[in-house]
Short mmCIF file of N, CA and C in Angstrom, two decimals:
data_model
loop_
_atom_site.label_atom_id
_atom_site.label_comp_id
_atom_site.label_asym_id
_atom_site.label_seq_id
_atom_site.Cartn_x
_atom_site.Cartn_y
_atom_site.Cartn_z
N UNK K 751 -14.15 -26.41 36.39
CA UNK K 751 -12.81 -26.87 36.13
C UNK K 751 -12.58 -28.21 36.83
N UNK K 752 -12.25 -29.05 36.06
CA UNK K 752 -11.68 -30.62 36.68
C UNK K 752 -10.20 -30.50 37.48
N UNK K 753 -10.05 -31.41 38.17
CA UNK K 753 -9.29 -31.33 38.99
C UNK K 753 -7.92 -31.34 38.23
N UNK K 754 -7.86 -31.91 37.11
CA UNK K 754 -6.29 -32.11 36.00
C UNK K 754 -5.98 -30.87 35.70
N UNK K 755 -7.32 -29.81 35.33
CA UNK K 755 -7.22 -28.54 35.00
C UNK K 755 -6.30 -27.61 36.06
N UNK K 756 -6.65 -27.60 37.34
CA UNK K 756 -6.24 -27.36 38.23
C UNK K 756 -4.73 -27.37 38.57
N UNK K 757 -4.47 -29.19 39.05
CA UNK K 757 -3.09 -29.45 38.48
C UNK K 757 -2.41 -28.61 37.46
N UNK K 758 -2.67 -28.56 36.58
CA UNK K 758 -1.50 -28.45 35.42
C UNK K 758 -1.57 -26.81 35.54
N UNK K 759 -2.49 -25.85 35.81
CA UNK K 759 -2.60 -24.25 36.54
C UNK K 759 -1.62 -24.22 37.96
N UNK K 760 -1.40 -25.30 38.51
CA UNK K 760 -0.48 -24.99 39.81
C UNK K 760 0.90 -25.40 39.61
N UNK K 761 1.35 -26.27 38.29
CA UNK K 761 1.89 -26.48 37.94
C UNK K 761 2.75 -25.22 36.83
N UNK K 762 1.95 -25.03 35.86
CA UNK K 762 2.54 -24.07 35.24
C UNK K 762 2.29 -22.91 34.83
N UNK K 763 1.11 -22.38 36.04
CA UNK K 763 0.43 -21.18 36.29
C UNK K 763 -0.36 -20.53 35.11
N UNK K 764 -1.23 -19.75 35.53
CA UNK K 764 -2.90 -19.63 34.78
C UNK K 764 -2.39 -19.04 32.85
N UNK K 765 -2.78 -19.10 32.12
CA UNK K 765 -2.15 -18.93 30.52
C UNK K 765 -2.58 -17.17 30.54
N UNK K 766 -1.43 -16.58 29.95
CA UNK K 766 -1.76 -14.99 30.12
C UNK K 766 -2.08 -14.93 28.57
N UNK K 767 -2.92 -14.10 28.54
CA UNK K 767 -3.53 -13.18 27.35
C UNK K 767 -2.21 -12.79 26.23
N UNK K 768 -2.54 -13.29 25.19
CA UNK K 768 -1.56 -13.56 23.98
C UNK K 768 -1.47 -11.71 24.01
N UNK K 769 0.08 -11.78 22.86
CA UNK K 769 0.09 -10.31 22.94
C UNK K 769 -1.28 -9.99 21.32
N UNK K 770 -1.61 -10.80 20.25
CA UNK K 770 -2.53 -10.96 19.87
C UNK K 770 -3.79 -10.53 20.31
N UNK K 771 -4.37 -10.98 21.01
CA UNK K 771 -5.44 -10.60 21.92
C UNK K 771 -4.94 -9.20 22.26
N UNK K 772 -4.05 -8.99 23.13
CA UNK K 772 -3.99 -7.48 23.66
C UNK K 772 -4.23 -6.33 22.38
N UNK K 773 -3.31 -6.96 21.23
CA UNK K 773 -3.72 -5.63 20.47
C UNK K 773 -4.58 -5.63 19.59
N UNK K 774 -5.90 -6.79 19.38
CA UNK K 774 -7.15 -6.43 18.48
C UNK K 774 -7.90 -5.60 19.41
N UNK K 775 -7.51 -6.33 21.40
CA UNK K 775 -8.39 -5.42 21.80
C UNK K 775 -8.03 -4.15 22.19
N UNK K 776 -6.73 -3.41 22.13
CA UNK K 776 -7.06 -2.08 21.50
C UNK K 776 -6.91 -1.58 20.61
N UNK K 777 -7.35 -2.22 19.38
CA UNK K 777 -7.73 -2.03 18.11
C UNK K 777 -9.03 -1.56 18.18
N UNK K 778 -9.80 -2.49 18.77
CA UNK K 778 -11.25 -1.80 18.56
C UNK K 778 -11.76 -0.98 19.70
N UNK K 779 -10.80 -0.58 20.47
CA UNK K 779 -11.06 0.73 21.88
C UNK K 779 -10.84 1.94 20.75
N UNK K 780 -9.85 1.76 19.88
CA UNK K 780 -9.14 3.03 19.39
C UNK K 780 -10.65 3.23 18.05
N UNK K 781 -10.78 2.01 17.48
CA UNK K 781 -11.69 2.27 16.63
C UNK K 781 -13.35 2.50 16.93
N UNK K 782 -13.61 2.14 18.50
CA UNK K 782 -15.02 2.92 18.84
C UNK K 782 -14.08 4.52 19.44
N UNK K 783 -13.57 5.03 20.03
CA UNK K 783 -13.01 6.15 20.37
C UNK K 783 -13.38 7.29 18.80
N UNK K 784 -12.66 6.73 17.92
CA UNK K 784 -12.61 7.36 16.28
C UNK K 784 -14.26 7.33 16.02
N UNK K 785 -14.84 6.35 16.09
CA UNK K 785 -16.67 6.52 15.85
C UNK K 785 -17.16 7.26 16.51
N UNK K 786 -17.06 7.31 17.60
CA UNK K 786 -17.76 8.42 18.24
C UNK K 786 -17.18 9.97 18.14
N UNK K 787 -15.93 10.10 17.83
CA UNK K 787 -15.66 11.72 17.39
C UNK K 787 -15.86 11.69 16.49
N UNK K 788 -15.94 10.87 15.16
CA UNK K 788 -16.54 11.18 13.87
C UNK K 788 -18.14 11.36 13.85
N UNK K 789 -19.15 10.75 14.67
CA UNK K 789 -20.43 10.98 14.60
C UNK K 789 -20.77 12.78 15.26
N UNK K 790 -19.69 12.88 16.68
CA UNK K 790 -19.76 13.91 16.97
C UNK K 790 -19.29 15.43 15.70
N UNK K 791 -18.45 14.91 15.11
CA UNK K 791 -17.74 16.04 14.01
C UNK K 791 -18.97 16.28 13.25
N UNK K 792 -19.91 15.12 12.79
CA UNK K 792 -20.67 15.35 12.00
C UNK K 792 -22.28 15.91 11.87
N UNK K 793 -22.40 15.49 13.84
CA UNK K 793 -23.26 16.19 14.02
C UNK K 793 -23.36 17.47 14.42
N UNK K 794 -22.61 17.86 14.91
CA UNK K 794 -22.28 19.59 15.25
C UNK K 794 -22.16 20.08 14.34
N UNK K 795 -21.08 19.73 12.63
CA UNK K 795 -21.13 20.62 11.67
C UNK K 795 -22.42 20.58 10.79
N UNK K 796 -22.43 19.47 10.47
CA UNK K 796 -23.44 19.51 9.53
C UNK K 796 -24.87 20.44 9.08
N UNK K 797 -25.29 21.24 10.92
CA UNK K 797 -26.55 22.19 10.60
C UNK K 797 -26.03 23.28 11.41
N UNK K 798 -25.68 24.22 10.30
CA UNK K 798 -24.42 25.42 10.99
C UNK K 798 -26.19 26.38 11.20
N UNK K 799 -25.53 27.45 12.04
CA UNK K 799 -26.80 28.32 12.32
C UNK K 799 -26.92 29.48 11.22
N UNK K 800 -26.29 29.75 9.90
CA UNK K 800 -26.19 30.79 9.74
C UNK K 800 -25.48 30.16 8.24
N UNK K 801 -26.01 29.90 6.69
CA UNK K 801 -25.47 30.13 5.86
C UNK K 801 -25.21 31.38 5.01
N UNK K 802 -24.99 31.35 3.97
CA UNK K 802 -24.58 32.94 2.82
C UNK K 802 -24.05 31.93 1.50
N UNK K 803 -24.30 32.68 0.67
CA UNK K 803 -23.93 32.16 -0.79
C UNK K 803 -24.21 33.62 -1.28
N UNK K 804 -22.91 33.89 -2.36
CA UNK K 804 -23.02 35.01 -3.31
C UNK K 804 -23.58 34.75 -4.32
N UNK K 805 -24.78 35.16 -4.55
CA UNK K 805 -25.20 34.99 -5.76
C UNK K 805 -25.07 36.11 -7.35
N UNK K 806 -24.67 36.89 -6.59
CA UNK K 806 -24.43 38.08 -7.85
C UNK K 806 -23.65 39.51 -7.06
N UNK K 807 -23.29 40.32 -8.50
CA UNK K 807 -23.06 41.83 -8.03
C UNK K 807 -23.01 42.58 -9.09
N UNK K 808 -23.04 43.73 -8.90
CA UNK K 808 -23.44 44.75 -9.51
C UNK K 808 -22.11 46.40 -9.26
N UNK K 809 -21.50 46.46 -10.38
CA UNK K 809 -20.57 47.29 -10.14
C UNK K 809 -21.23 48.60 -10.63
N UNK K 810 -21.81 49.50 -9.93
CA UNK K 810 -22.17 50.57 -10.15
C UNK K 810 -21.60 51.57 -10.69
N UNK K 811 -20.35 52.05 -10.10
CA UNK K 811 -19.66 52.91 -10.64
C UNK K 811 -17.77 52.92 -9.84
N UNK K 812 -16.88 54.14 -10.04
CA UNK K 812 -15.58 53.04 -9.57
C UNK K 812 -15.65 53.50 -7.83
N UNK K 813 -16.89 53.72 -7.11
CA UNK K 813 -16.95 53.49 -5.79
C UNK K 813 -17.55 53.18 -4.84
N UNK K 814 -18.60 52.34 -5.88
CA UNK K 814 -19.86 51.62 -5.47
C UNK K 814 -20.02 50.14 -6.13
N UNK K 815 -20.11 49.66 -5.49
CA UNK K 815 -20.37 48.25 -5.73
C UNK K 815 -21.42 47.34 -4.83
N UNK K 816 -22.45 46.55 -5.47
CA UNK K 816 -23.12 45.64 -4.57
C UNK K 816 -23.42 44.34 -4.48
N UNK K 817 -22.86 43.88 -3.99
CA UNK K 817 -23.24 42.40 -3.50
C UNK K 817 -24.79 41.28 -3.25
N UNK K 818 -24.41 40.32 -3.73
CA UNK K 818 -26.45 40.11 -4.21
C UNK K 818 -26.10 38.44 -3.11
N UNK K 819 -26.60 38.30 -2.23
CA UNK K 819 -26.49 37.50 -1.44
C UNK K 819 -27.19 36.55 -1.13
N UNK K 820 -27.85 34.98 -1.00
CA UNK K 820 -28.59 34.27 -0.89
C UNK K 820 -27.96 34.05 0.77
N UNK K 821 -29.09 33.83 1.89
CA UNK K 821 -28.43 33.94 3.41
C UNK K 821 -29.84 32.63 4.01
N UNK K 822 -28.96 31.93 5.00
CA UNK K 822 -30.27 31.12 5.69
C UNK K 822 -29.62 31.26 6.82
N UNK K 823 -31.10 31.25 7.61
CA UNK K 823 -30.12 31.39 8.88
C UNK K 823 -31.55 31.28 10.04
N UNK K 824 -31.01 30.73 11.17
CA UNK K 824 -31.90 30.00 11.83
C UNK K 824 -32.42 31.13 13.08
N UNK K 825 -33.58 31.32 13.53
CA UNK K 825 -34.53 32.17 14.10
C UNK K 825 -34.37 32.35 15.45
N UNK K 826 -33.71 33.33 15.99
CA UNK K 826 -33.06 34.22 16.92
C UNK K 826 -31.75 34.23 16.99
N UNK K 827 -31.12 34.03 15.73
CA UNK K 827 -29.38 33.91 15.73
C UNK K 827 -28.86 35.69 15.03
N UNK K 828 -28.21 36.22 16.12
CA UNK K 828 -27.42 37.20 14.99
C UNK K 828 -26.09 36.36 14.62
N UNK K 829 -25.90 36.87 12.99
CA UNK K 829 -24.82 36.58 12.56
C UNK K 829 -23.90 37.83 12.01
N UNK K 830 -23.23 37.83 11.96
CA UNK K 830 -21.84 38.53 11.26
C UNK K 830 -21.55 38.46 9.94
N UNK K 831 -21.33 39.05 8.57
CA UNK K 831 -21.50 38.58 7.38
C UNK K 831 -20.25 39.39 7.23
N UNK K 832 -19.47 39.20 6.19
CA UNK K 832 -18.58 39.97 5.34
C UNK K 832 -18.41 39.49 3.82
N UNK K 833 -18.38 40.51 3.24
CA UNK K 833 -18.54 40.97 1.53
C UNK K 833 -17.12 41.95 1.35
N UNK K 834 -16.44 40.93 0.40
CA UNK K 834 -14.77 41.79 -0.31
C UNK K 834 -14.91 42.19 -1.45
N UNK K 835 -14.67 43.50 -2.01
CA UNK K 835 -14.57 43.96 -3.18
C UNK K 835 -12.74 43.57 -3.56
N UNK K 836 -12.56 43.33 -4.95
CA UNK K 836 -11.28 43.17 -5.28
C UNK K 836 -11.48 43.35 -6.48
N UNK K 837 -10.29 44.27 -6.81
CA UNK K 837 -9.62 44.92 -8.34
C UNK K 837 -9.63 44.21 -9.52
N UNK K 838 -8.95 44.74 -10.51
CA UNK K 838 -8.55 43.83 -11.90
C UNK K 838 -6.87 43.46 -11.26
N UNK K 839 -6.46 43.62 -10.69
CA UNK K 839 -5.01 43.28 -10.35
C UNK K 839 -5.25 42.74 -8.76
N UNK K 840 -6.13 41.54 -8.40
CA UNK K 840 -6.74 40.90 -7.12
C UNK K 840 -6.52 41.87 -6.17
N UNK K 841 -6.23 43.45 -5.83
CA UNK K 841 -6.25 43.41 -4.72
C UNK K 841 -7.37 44.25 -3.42
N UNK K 842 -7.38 44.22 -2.83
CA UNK K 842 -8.90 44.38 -2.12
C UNK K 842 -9.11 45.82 -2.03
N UNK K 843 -10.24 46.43 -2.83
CA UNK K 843 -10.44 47.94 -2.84
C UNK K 843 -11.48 48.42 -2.02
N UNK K 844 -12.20 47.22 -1.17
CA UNK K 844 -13.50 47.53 -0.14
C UNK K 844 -13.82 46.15 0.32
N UNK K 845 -14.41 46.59 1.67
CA UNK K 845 -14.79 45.53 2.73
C UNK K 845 -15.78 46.00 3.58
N UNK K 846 -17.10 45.27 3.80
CA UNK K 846 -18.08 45.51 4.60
C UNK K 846 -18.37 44.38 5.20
N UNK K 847 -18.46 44.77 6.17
CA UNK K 847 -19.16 43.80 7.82
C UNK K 847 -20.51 44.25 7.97
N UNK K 848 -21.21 43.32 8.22
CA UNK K 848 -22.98 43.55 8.57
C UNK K 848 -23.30 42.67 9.11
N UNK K 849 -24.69 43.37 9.98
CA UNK K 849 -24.83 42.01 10.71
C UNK K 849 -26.56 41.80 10.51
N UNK K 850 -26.86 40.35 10.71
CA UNK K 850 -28.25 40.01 10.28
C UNK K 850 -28.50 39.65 11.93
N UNK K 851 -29.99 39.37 11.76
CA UNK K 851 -31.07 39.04 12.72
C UNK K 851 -31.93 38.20 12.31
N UNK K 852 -32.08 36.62 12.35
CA UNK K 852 -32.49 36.06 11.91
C UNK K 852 -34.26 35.87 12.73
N UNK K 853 -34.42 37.29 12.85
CA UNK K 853 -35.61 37.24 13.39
C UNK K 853 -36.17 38.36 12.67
N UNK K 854 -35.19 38.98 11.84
CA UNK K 854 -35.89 39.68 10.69
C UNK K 854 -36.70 39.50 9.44
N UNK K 855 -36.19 38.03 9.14
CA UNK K 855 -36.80 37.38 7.98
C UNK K 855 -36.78 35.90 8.45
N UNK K 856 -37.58 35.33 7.56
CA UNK K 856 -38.23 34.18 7.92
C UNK K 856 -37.56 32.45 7.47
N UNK K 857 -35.94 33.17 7.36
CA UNK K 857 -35.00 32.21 7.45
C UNK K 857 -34.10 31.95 6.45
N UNK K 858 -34.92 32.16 5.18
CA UNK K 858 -34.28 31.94 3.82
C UNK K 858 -34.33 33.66 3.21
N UNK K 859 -33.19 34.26 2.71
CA UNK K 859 -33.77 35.23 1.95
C UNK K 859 -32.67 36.02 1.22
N UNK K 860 -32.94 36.90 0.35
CA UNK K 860 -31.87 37.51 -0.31
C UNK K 860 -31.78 38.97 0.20
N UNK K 861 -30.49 38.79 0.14
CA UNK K 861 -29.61 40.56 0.71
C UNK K 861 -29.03 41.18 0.01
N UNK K 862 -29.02 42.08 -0.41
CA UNK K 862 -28.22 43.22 -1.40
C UNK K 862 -27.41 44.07 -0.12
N UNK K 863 -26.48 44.06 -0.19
CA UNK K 863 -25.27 45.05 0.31
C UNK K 863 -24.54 45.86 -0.37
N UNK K 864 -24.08 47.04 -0.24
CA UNK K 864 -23.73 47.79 -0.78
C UNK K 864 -22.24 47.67 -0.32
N UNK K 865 -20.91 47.90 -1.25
CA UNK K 865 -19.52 48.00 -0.60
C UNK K 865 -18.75 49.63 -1.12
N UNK K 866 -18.43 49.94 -0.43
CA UNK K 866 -18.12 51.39 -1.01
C UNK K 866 -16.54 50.91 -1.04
N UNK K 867 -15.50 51.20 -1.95
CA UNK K 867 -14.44 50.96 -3.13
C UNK K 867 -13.58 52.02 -2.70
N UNK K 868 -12.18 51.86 -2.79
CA UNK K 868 -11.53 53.06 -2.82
C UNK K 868 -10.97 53.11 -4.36
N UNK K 869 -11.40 52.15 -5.74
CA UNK K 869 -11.50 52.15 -6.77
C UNK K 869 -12.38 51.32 -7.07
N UNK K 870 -12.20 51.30 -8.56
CA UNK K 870 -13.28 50.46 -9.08
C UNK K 870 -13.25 48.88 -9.09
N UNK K 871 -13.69 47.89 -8.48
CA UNK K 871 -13.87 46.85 -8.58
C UNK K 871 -14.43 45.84 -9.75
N UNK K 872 -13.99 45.02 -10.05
CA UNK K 872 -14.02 44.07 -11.27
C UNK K 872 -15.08 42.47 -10.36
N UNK K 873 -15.19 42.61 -9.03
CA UNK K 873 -15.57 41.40 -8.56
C UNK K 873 -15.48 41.56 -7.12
N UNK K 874 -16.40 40.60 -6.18
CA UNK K 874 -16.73 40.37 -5.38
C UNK K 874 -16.56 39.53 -4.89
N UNK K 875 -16.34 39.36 -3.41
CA UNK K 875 -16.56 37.65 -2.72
C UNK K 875 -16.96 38.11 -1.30
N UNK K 876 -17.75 36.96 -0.80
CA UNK K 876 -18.30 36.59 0.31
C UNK K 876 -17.68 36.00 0.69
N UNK K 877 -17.27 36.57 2.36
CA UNK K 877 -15.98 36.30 3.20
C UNK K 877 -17.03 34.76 4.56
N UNK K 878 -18.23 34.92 4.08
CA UNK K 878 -19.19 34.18 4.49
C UNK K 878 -19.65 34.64 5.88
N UNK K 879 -20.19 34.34 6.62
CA UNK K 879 -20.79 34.54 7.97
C UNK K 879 -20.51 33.45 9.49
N UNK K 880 -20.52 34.99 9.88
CA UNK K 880 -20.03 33.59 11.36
C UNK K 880 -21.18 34.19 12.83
N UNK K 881 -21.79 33.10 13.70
CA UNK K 881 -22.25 33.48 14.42
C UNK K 881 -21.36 33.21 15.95
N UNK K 882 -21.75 33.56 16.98
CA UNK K 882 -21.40 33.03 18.24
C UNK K 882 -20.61 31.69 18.53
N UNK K 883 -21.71 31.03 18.32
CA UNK K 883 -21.35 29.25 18.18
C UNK K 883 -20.58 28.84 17.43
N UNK K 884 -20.90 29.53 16.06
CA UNK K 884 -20.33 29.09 14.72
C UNK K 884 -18.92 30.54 14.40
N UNK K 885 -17.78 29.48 14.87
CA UNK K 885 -16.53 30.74 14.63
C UNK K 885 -16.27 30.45 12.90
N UNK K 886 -16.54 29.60 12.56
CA UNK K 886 -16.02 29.23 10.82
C UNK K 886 -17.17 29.61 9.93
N UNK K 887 -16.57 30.76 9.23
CA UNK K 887 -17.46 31.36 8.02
C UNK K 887 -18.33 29.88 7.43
N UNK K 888 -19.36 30.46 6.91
CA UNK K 888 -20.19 29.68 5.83
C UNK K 888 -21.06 30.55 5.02
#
């Protein structure tokens, strides 16, 4: 700094940070803050321990019904599964909870469950599976 520089700083004291400046720069505090919980959101969900997909069912008779299940699920995880039977008038005539061991099969595989009905069922759904870690069905 030259000595004029100086002067004219003792004179009309050092230039403060525009309010401009203040708010791009927390513009981009707020927008690395948002990147990094979005990389985090995406890496935690993205490889859940424990999928399920319904792939079929089979209405046996009006108090048997079974559920045809496609399941992946990663090797020493128990998971929790649930399968809903529901009526011709939607409402729920059976419900089974089961639980897998993904040290039973070799990660990928299909499950047949059986749901016992307090009538006859028209349809099925997979309430999906949840493990420990993983509280949100899939």
């Amino acid at each position: 700094m030259d000595t004029s520089d100086t002067r004219l700083q003792e004179r009309y004291g050092a230039p403060r940070l525009s309010a401009r400046r203040v708010g791009v720069s927390a513009l981009v505090a707020v927008g690395v803050v948002a990147a990094v919980w979005l990389a985090w959101v995406t890496l935690a969900y993205s490889a859940p321990d424990v999928r399920s997909k319904l792939v079929g069912w089979d209405i046996a008779d009006d108090r048997t019904a079974t559920a045809v299940l496609n399941v992946s699920i990663d090797p020493g995880v128990v998971a929790t599964c649930r399968v809903r039977a529901v009526s011709e008038d939607h409402s729920v005539v059976g419900e089974v909870g089961f639980e897998l061991d993904g040290d039973d099969f070799d990660g990928t595989g299909r499950i047949e469950q059986v749901v016992r009905t307090e009538r006859r069922a028209t349809a099925l759904e997979s309430l999906g599976c949840t493990t420990p870690g993983q509280p949100r069905p899939r």
